[in-house]
GROMACS .gro file of C-alpha atoms in nm:
model
  374
    1MET     CA    1   0.637   0.560  -2.266
    2SER     CA    2   0.268   0.529  -2.178
    3LEU     CA    3   0.078   0.228  -2.055
    4ARG     CA    4  -0.288   0.150  -2.098
    5ILE     CA    5  -0.445   0.019  -1.783
    6PRO     CA    6  -0.772  -0.167  -1.857
    7THR     CA    7  -1.061   0.027  -1.706
    8ASN     CA    8  -1.373  -0.102  -1.882
    9ARG     CA    9  -1.663  -0.239  -1.682
   10GLY     CA   10  -1.589  -0.594  -1.794
   11ILE     CA   11  -1.253  -0.585  -1.621
   12ALA     CA   12  -1.411  -0.437  -1.311
   13ALA     CA   13  -1.667  -0.717  -1.305
   14LEU     CA   14  -1.396  -0.978  -1.349
   15ALA     CA   15  -1.190  -0.830  -1.067
   16ALA     CA   16  -1.495  -0.811  -0.841
   17ALA     CA   17  -1.577  -1.172  -0.918
   18ALA     CA   18  -1.225  -1.280  -0.836
   19MET     CA   19  -1.240  -1.093  -0.505
   20LEU     CA   20  -1.576  -1.254  -0.429
   21THR     CA   21  -1.415  -1.599  -0.444
   22VAL     CA   22  -1.179  -1.502  -0.163
   23THR     CA   23  -1.423  -1.304   0.052
   24LEU     CA   24  -1.741  -1.508   0.004
   25PRO     CA   25  -1.774  -1.596   0.376
   26ALA     CA   26  -1.747  -1.225   0.470
   27GLY     CA   27  -1.976  -1.089   0.199
   28SER     CA   28  -2.293  -1.197   0.370
   29ALA     CA   29  -2.535  -0.925   0.276
   30LEU     CA   30  -2.474  -0.947  -0.099
   31ALA     CA   31  -2.602  -1.296  -0.177
   32GLN     CA   32  -2.935  -1.467  -0.119
   33LYS     CA   33  -3.052  -1.824  -0.072
   34ILE     CA   34  -2.981  -2.103  -0.318
   35LYS     CA   35  -3.112  -2.037  -0.668
   36ASN     CA   36  -3.291  -1.718  -0.560
   37PRO     CA   37  -3.146  -1.408  -0.730
   38ALA     CA   38  -3.076  -1.112  -0.508
   39PRO     CA   39  -3.291  -0.801  -0.550
   40GLU     CA   40  -3.166  -0.517  -0.762
   41VAL     CA   41  -2.914  -0.297  -0.584
   42VAL     CA   42  -2.915   0.070  -0.681
   43GLU     CA   43  -2.620   0.287  -0.582
   44PRO     CA   44  -2.667   0.656  -0.506
   45ALA     CA   45  -2.641   0.954  -0.739
   46THR     CA   46  -2.578   0.884  -1.107
   47LYS     CA   47  -2.416   0.543  -1.056
   48GLN     CA   48  -2.675   0.272  -1.121
   49VAL     CA   49  -2.537  -0.082  -1.128
   50ALA     CA   50  -2.789  -0.363  -1.082
   51THR     CA   51  -2.654  -0.701  -0.971
   52ALA     CA   52  -2.818  -1.040  -0.938
   53HIS     CA   53  -2.657  -1.341  -0.771
   54ARG     CA   54  -2.747  -1.706  -0.797
   55VAL     CA   55  -2.568  -1.974  -0.596
   56GLU     CA   56  -2.600  -2.347  -0.652
   57ILE     CA   57  -2.455  -2.618  -0.429
   58ASP     CA   58  -2.484  -2.980  -0.529
   59THR     CA   59  -2.374  -3.169  -0.219
   60ILE     CA   60  -2.255  -3.089   0.132
   61THR     CA   61  -2.095  -3.362   0.341
   62ALA     CA   62  -2.094  -3.261   0.706
   63VAL     CA   63  -1.954  -3.503   0.966
   64ASP     CA   64  -2.063  -3.451   1.328
   65ALA     CA   65  -2.183  -3.098   1.252
   66ASN     CA   66  -2.395  -2.911   1.507
   67LEU     CA   67  -2.584  -2.734   1.224
   68ASP     CA   68  -2.824  -2.911   0.988
   69GLU     CA   69  -2.770  -2.927   0.612
   70ALA     CA   70  -3.035  -2.665   0.534
   71THR     CA   71  -2.858  -2.412   0.755
   72LEU     CA   72  -2.518  -2.496   0.608
   73ARG     CA   73  -2.658  -2.453   0.256
   74ASP     CA   74  -2.798  -2.115   0.351
   75ILE     CA   75  -2.463  -2.009   0.499
   76PHE     CA   76  -2.246  -2.123   0.208
   77SER     CA   77  -2.489  -1.968  -0.037
   78GLY     CA   78  -2.405  -1.631   0.114
   79ASN     CA   79  -2.657  -1.570   0.392
   80ILE     CA   80  -2.394  -1.523   0.659
   81GLU     CA   81  -2.569  -1.234   0.829
   82GLY     CA   82  -2.887  -1.431   0.889
   83ASN     CA   83  -2.690  -1.719   1.043
   84ALA     CA   84  -2.404  -1.531   1.209
   85GLN     CA   85  -2.469  -1.647   1.565
   86ALA     CA   86  -2.499  -2.011   1.460
   87LEU     CA   87  -2.190  -1.989   1.241
   88ALA     CA   88  -1.982  -1.840   1.523
   89THR     CA   89  -2.040  -2.158   1.725
   90LEU     CA   90  -2.006  -2.405   1.437
   91SER     CA   91  -1.853  -2.741   1.527
   92ALA     CA   92  -1.786  -3.035   1.295
   93THR     CA   93  -1.530  -3.305   1.236
   94SER     CA   94  -1.532  -3.197   0.872
   95ILE     CA   95  -1.739  -3.011   0.614
   96THR     CA   96  -1.678  -3.082   0.245
   97ILE     CA   97  -1.838  -2.908  -0.052
   98PRO     CA   98  -1.708  -3.038  -0.387
   99ARG     CA   99  -1.845  -2.749  -0.592
  100ILE     CA  100  -2.017  -2.413  -0.554
  101ASP     CA  101  -2.146  -2.241  -0.868
  102ILE     CA  102  -2.207  -1.867  -0.854
  103ALA     CA  103  -2.367  -1.662  -1.131
  104VAL     CA  104  -2.346  -1.283  -1.119
  105GLU     CA  105  -2.524  -1.045  -1.355
  106ALA     CA  106  -2.416  -0.682  -1.352
  107ASP     CA  107  -2.532  -0.379  -1.544
  108SER     CA  108  -2.265  -0.288  -1.800
  109GLY     CA  109  -2.410   0.058  -1.855
  110GLU     CA  110  -2.514  -0.041  -2.206
  111GLU     CA  111  -2.882  -0.117  -2.253
  112GLY     CA  112  -2.949  -0.484  -2.316
  113LYS     CA  113  -2.586  -0.587  -2.255
  114PRO     CA  114  -2.548  -0.705  -1.896
  115ILE     CA  115  -2.218  -0.856  -1.786
  116GLN     CA  116  -2.258  -1.224  -1.710
  117THR     CA  117  -1.993  -1.369  -1.479
  118THR     CA  118  -1.970  -1.725  -1.353
  119ILE     CA  119  -1.757  -1.844  -1.063
  120VAL     CA  120  -1.684  -2.207  -0.979
  121LEU     CA  121  -1.535  -2.285  -0.637
  122SER     CA  122  -1.395  -2.638  -0.611
  123ASP     CA  123  -1.335  -2.857  -0.307
  124LEU     CA  124  -1.405  -2.633  -0.013
  125VAL     CA  125  -1.300  -2.828   0.297
  126LEU     CA  126  -1.304  -2.737   0.667
  127THR     CA  127  -1.166  -2.981   0.925
  128ASP     CA  128  -1.179  -3.012   1.304
  129VAL     CA  129  -1.408  -2.714   1.359
  130VAL     CA  130  -1.461  -2.646   1.730
  131ASP     CA  131  -1.681  -2.360   1.851
  132GLY     CA  132  -1.627  -2.155   1.536
  133VAL     CA  133  -1.254  -2.222   1.489
  134ALA     CA  134  -1.146  -2.448   1.201
  135ALA     CA  135  -0.813  -2.630   1.234
  136THR     CA  136  -0.777  -2.614   0.854
  137VAL     CA  137  -0.967  -2.462   0.564
  138SER     CA  138  -0.886  -2.499   0.195
  139LEU     CA  139  -1.030  -2.422  -0.146
  140SER     CA  140  -0.855  -2.622  -0.418
  141SER     CA  141  -0.933  -2.394  -0.713
  142THR     CA  142  -1.143  -2.105  -0.837
  143ALA     CA  143  -1.245  -2.046  -1.198
  144VAL     CA  144  -1.393  -1.713  -1.307
  145SER     CA  145  -1.534  -1.642  -1.651
  146SER     CA  146  -1.687  -1.320  -1.779
  147GLY     CA  147  -1.737  -1.408  -2.145
  148ASP     CA  148  -1.553  -1.177  -2.382
  149ASN     CA  149  -1.441  -0.968  -2.085
  150GLY     CA  150  -1.195  -1.229  -1.965
  151SER     CA  151  -1.133  -1.513  -1.723
  152ALA     CA  152  -0.926  -1.609  -1.422
  153GLU     CA  153  -0.789  -1.931  -1.278
  154ILE     CA  154  -0.689  -1.924  -0.913
  155GLY     CA  155  -0.496  -2.202  -0.740
  156THR     CA  156  -0.535  -2.346  -0.392
  157ILE     CA  157  -0.612  -2.108  -0.105
  158ALA     CA  158  -0.558  -2.251   0.243
  159ALA     CA  159  -0.518  -2.149   0.607
  160LYS     CA  160  -0.506  -2.294   0.957
  161THR     CA  161  -0.678  -2.204   1.286
  162LEU     CA  162  -0.938  -1.995   1.104
  163ASP     CA  163  -1.145  -1.812   1.366
  164ILE     CA  164  -1.485  -1.779   1.198
  165GLY     CA  165  -1.635  -1.605   1.500
  166GLY     CA  166  -1.343  -1.363   1.501
  167ILE     CA  167  -1.414  -1.268   1.139
  168LEU     CA  168  -1.784  -1.220   1.214
  169GLY     CA  169  -1.700  -1.002   1.514
  170LEU     CA  170  -1.446  -0.804   1.313
  171TYR     CA  171  -1.718  -0.689   1.072
  172GLY     CA  172  -1.988  -0.641   1.334
  173LEU     CA  173  -2.201  -0.939   1.231
  174ILE     CA  174  -2.202  -1.067   1.588
  175GLU     CA  175  -2.165  -0.869   1.909
  176ALA     CA  176  -1.799  -0.803   1.990
  177ASP     CA  177  -1.600  -0.551   2.193
  178PRO     CA  178  -1.374  -0.320   1.985
  179SER     CA  179  -1.160  -0.256   2.295
  180GLN     CA  180  -1.050  -0.619   2.319
  181ALA     CA  181  -0.692  -0.717   2.241
  182LEU     CA  182  -0.583  -0.831   1.897
  183ALA     CA  183  -0.648  -1.204   1.851
  184THR     CA  184  -0.540  -1.455   1.587
  185ILE     CA  185  -0.781  -1.474   1.291
  186TYR     CA  186  -0.581  -1.732   1.095
  187THR     CA  187  -0.234  -1.880   1.060
  188ASP     CA  188  -0.030  -2.029   0.774
  189PHE     CA  189  -0.225  -1.861   0.495
  190SER     CA  190  -0.115  -1.965   0.146
  191PHE     CA  191  -0.225  -1.885  -0.208
  192ASP     CA  192  -0.078  -2.093  -0.488
  193GLY     CA  193  -0.102  -1.826  -0.757
  194GLY     CA  194  -0.305  -1.815  -1.074
  195SER     CA  195  -0.368  -1.638  -1.401
  196ILE     CA  196  -0.591  -1.364  -1.543
  197GLU     CA  197  -0.683  -1.323  -1.909
  198THR     CA  198  -0.863  -1.021  -2.058
  199PRO     CA  199  -0.876  -0.873  -2.407
  200GLU     CA  200  -0.614  -0.615  -2.299
  201VAL     CA  201  -0.381  -0.807  -2.072
  202SER     CA  202  -0.266  -1.155  -1.973
  203CYS     CA  203  -0.114  -1.201  -1.627
  204THR     CA  204   0.042  -1.482  -1.427
  205LEU     CA  205   0.036  -1.436  -1.050
  206GLY     CA  206   0.283  -1.591  -0.807
  207SER     CA  207   0.216  -1.742  -0.468
  208ILE     CA  208   0.139  -1.553  -0.145
  209THR     CA  209   0.217  -1.664   0.211
  210VAL     CA  210   0.135  -1.505   0.548
  211ALA     CA  211   0.222  -1.678   0.875
  212GLU     CA  212  -0.042  -1.505   1.089
  213LEU     CA  213  -0.310  -1.237   1.090
  214LYS     CA  214  -0.438  -1.084   1.413
  215ALA     CA  215  -0.729  -0.843   1.442
  216ARG     CA  216  -0.985  -0.695   1.678
  217PRO     CA  217  -1.346  -0.597   1.615
  218LEU     CA  218  -1.386  -0.270   1.431
  219GLN     CA  219  -1.571   0.017   1.595
  220HIS     CA  220  -1.807   0.037   1.298
  221THR     CA  221  -2.011  -0.239   1.140
  222MET     CA  222  -1.983  -0.326   0.775
  223GLY     CA  223  -2.327  -0.171   0.723
  224GLU     CA  224  -2.208   0.158   0.872
  225MET     CA  225  -1.900   0.154   0.649
  226MET     CA  226  -2.111   0.095   0.339
  227ALA     CA  227  -2.354   0.370   0.442
  228LEU     CA  228  -2.064   0.615   0.481
  229SER     CA  229  -1.921   0.511   0.144
  230GLU     CA  230  -2.259   0.568  -0.019
  231ALA     CA  231  -2.290   0.908   0.147
  232MET     CA  232  -1.950   1.009   0.007
  233ASP     CA  233  -2.040   0.875  -0.338
  234ALA     CA  234  -2.360   1.078  -0.329
  235GLN     CA  235  -2.164   1.404  -0.316
  236GLU     CA  236  -2.164   1.605  -0.635
  237GLU     CA  237  -1.834   1.593  -0.826
  238ASP     CA  238  -1.735   1.948  -0.732
  239GLU     CA  239  -1.895   1.938  -0.386
  240GLN     CA  240  -1.686   1.912  -0.069
  241PRO     CA  241  -1.799   1.644   0.180
  242SER     CA  242  -1.969   1.784   0.488
  243PRO     CA  243  -1.765   1.821   0.812
  244GLU     CA  244  -1.978   1.541   0.961
  245ILE     CA  245  -1.885   1.300   0.679
  246VAL     CA  246  -1.518   1.402   0.689
  247GLY     CA  247  -1.504   1.345   1.066
  248ALA     CA  248  -1.672   1.006   1.043
  249ALA     CA  249  -1.450   0.894   0.751
  250LEU     CA  250  -1.124   0.993   0.923
  251ARG     CA  251  -1.221   0.824   1.250
  252MET     CA  252  -1.316   0.508   1.064
  253TYR     CA  253  -0.985   0.517   0.879
  254ALA     CA  254  -0.793   0.559   1.205
  255ASP     CA  255  -0.984   0.267   1.357
  256ILE     CA  256  -0.896   0.035   1.069
  257LEU     CA  257  -0.528   0.132   1.090
  258THR     CA  258  -0.513   0.017   1.452
  259ALA     CA  259  -0.720  -0.302   1.417
  260PHE     CA  260  -0.476  -0.537   1.242
  261GLU     CA  261  -0.139  -0.700   1.290
  262THR     CA  262   0.028  -0.936   1.042
  263SER     CA  263   0.340  -1.140   0.997
  264PRO     CA  264   0.555  -1.048   0.696
  265VAL     CA  265   0.390  -1.119   0.361
  266GLU     CA  266   0.575  -1.286   0.074
  267PHE     CA  267   0.446  -1.257  -0.284
  268GLY     CA  268   0.597  -1.452  -0.572
  269GLY     CA  269   0.554  -1.167  -0.817
  270PHE     CA  270   0.369  -1.144  -1.146
  271GLU     CA  271   0.418  -1.120  -1.522
  272CYS     CA  272   0.176  -0.933  -1.748
  273ASP     CA  273   0.170  -0.893  -2.126
  274GLY     CA  274  -0.060  -0.642  -2.292
  275VAL     CA  275  -0.072  -0.334  -2.512
  276ASP     CA  276  -0.017   0.038  -2.454
  277GLU     CA  277  -0.235   0.330  -2.568
  278GLU     CA  278  -0.096   0.292  -2.920
  279ASP     CA  279  -0.157  -0.084  -2.926
  280ARG     CA  280   0.213  -0.164  -2.905
  281PRO     CA  281   0.304  -0.483  -2.714
  282LEU     CA  282   0.421  -0.426  -2.360
  283ALA     CA  283   0.543  -0.642  -2.076
  284VAL     CA  284   0.536  -0.562  -1.705
  285ALA     CA  285   0.687  -0.791  -1.443
  286VAL     CA  286   0.789  -0.806  -1.079
  287GLU     CA  287   0.999  -1.106  -0.977
  288GLY     CA  288   0.899  -1.088  -0.613
  289MET     CA  289   0.760  -0.867  -0.341
  290SER     CA  290   0.779  -0.873   0.037
  291MET     CA  291   0.593  -0.667   0.294
  292GLY     CA  292   0.701  -0.635   0.654
  293GLY     CA  293   0.464  -0.712   0.938
  294MET     CA  294   0.181  -0.463   0.982
  295ARG     CA  295   0.125  -0.329   1.333
  296PRO     CA  296  -0.135  -0.089   1.473
  297GLY     CA  297  -0.044   0.253   1.340
  298ILE     CA  298   0.248   0.120   1.135
  299TYR     CA  299   0.225   0.063   0.760
  300PRO     CA  300   0.518  -0.170   0.688
  301GLN     CA  301   0.807  -0.157   0.444
  302ILE     CA  302   0.743  -0.294   0.095
  303THR     CA  303   1.025  -0.432  -0.119
  304LEU     CA  304   0.993  -0.504  -0.491
  305ASP     CA  305   1.258  -0.714  -0.666
  306GLY     CA  306   1.318  -0.741  -1.039
  307MET     CA  307   1.067  -0.482  -1.161
  308SER     CA  308   1.062  -0.423  -1.538
  309ILE     CA  309   0.851  -0.243  -1.798
  310ALA     CA  310   0.914  -0.280  -2.171
  311VAL     CA  311   0.717  -0.140  -2.466
  312GLU     CA  312   0.796  -0.257  -2.817
  313GLY     CA  313   0.960   0.027  -3.009
  314ASP     CA  314   0.961   0.257  -2.707
  315GLY     CA  315   1.229   0.114  -2.480
  316SER     CA  316   1.240  -0.034  -2.133
  317ILE     CA  317   1.284   0.052  -1.765
  318GLY     CA  318   1.419  -0.184  -1.502
  319VAL     CA  319   1.476  -0.163  -1.126
  320GLY     CA  320   1.669  -0.434  -0.947
  321ARG     CA  321   1.515  -0.347  -0.611
  322ALA     CA  322   1.274  -0.077  -0.499
  323VAL     CA  323   1.212  -0.022  -0.129
  324LEU     CA  324   0.929   0.189   0.013
  325LYS     CA  325   1.009   0.206   0.383
  326GLN     CA  326   0.756   0.206   0.664
  327PHE     CA  327   0.510   0.480   0.751
  328ASP     CA  328   0.442   0.559   1.116
  329LEU     CA  329   0.085   0.686   1.132
  330SER     CA  330   0.057   0.696   1.512
  331GLY     CA  331   0.079   1.077   1.523
  332SER     CA  332  -0.184   1.116   1.251
  333ILE     CA  333  -0.413   0.868   1.428
  334ALA     CA  334  -0.375   1.050   1.761
  335ALA     CA  335  -0.467   1.381   1.595
  336ILE     CA  336  -0.782   1.228   1.447
  337GLN     CA  337  -0.879   1.060   1.774
  338ASN     CA  338  -0.852   1.396   1.953
  339ALA     CA  339  -1.042   1.585   1.682
  340PRO     CA  340  -1.400   1.710   1.723
  341GLU     CA  341  -1.689   1.507   1.584
  342THR     CA  342  -1.716   1.739   1.286
  343ILE     CA  343  -1.393   1.811   1.101
  344ASP     CA  344  -1.406   2.121   0.883
  345GLN     CA  345  -1.148   2.284   0.657
  346ALA     CA  346  -1.027   2.511   0.936
  347TRP     CA  347  -0.940   2.211   1.153
  348LEU     CA  348  -0.766   2.039   0.861
  349ASP     CA  349  -0.560   2.351   0.793
  350ALA     CA  350  -0.464   2.390   1.159
  351ASN     CA  351  -0.364   2.024   1.194
  352ALA     CA  352  -0.215   1.962   0.851
  353ARG     CA  353   0.133   1.888   0.986
  354ALA     CA  354   0.005   1.646   1.248
  355LEU     CA  355  -0.179   1.450   0.978
  356VAL     CA  356   0.139   1.385   0.779
  357PRO     CA  357   0.279   1.043   0.877
  358ALA     CA  358   0.645   0.987   0.958
  359PHE     CA  359   0.800   0.828   0.647
  360SER     CA  360   1.129   0.640   0.674
  361GLY     CA  361   1.220   0.695   0.310
  362PHE     CA  362   1.273   0.494  -0.007
  363SER     CA  363   1.554   0.355  -0.217
  364PHE     CA  364   1.616   0.221  -0.569
  365ASP     CA  365   1.898  -0.009  -0.674
  366GLN     CA  366   2.023  -0.117  -1.018
  367VAL     CA  367   1.807   0.122  -1.219
  368SER     CA  368   1.834   0.092  -1.596
  369VAL     CA  369   1.654   0.313  -1.846
  370ASP     CA  370   1.672   0.252  -2.219
  371VAL     CA  371   1.418   0.485  -2.380
  372PRO     CA  372   1.470   0.660  -2.716
  373ASP     CA  373   1.497   1.040  -2.699
  374PRO     CA  374   1.334   1.180  -3.017
   0.00000   0.00000   0.00000
């Protein structure tokens, strides 16, 4: 039984667009002012993907806001970095934006055939914002369309006690101390689910809930992370990263693994229909998923319920419950923190055992396999 996972650039663009709708406030450096397309972005080495962004906002209703409308337009059009200090101290009784239209043009890799993606954010509302903390924030819906490449419809996304300054500090957009204690970033996060349609697959997504997310500022800014990623991408395919890059990457990874704490996450599952490599209909579904609370150095247990895969003419596989138990990465993190600035192959060989996390195990219940044996 073989499955075909969509990998064309259209799907990538659609997925990126969908992510953009959720992370727009944090993606400050990628967008420009209203109706002004961003300059071409060229990635290193042989990867060359040019993107242009255009953001249009019709009306902004701000009640008792300490920032003027021009500044708010600039912020919600994507220029977070240029307004980070002002945004961190934002206060308002309410801010309401009925609609934000985003147009993204990306290089498909085929001359004369750019990927055009449109995103429509509806009813963005923040209430009782005091010194950068919003009592509530909600986005009623998100619609993404990438022409023949597919579309997505995303339901309401909402949260309470959203610490805007905390998010800006987390990514290094305002000055913050990485040694400070974990603090609440938001509470009562909810996502009402949605759907994704592409030429290869059609999926329905269930709801997601998280009671609380805590975090502290990272030791590296978002710019430093992107620079490191670009440096790694610039390596030739058969070239090993330098000890300097390896050391920096592992320390950054260890920092991220100790910077977050969450309540348990509940996901309402998904259902996808598509085709396999031989164009036979297939169906993949998970009835539900739960993830334990993440803690510094601890990657939590993940439980999948009602997982099934079926391919027409090629049988089916089902698992009543699959449990991937927690990983304790504290030993691995300690080894990296005590490592030299440059980490070469000799150090990796000598510390290989210390880098392996403690894994609590896994289990499968109610496994059924019905696959023809030729």
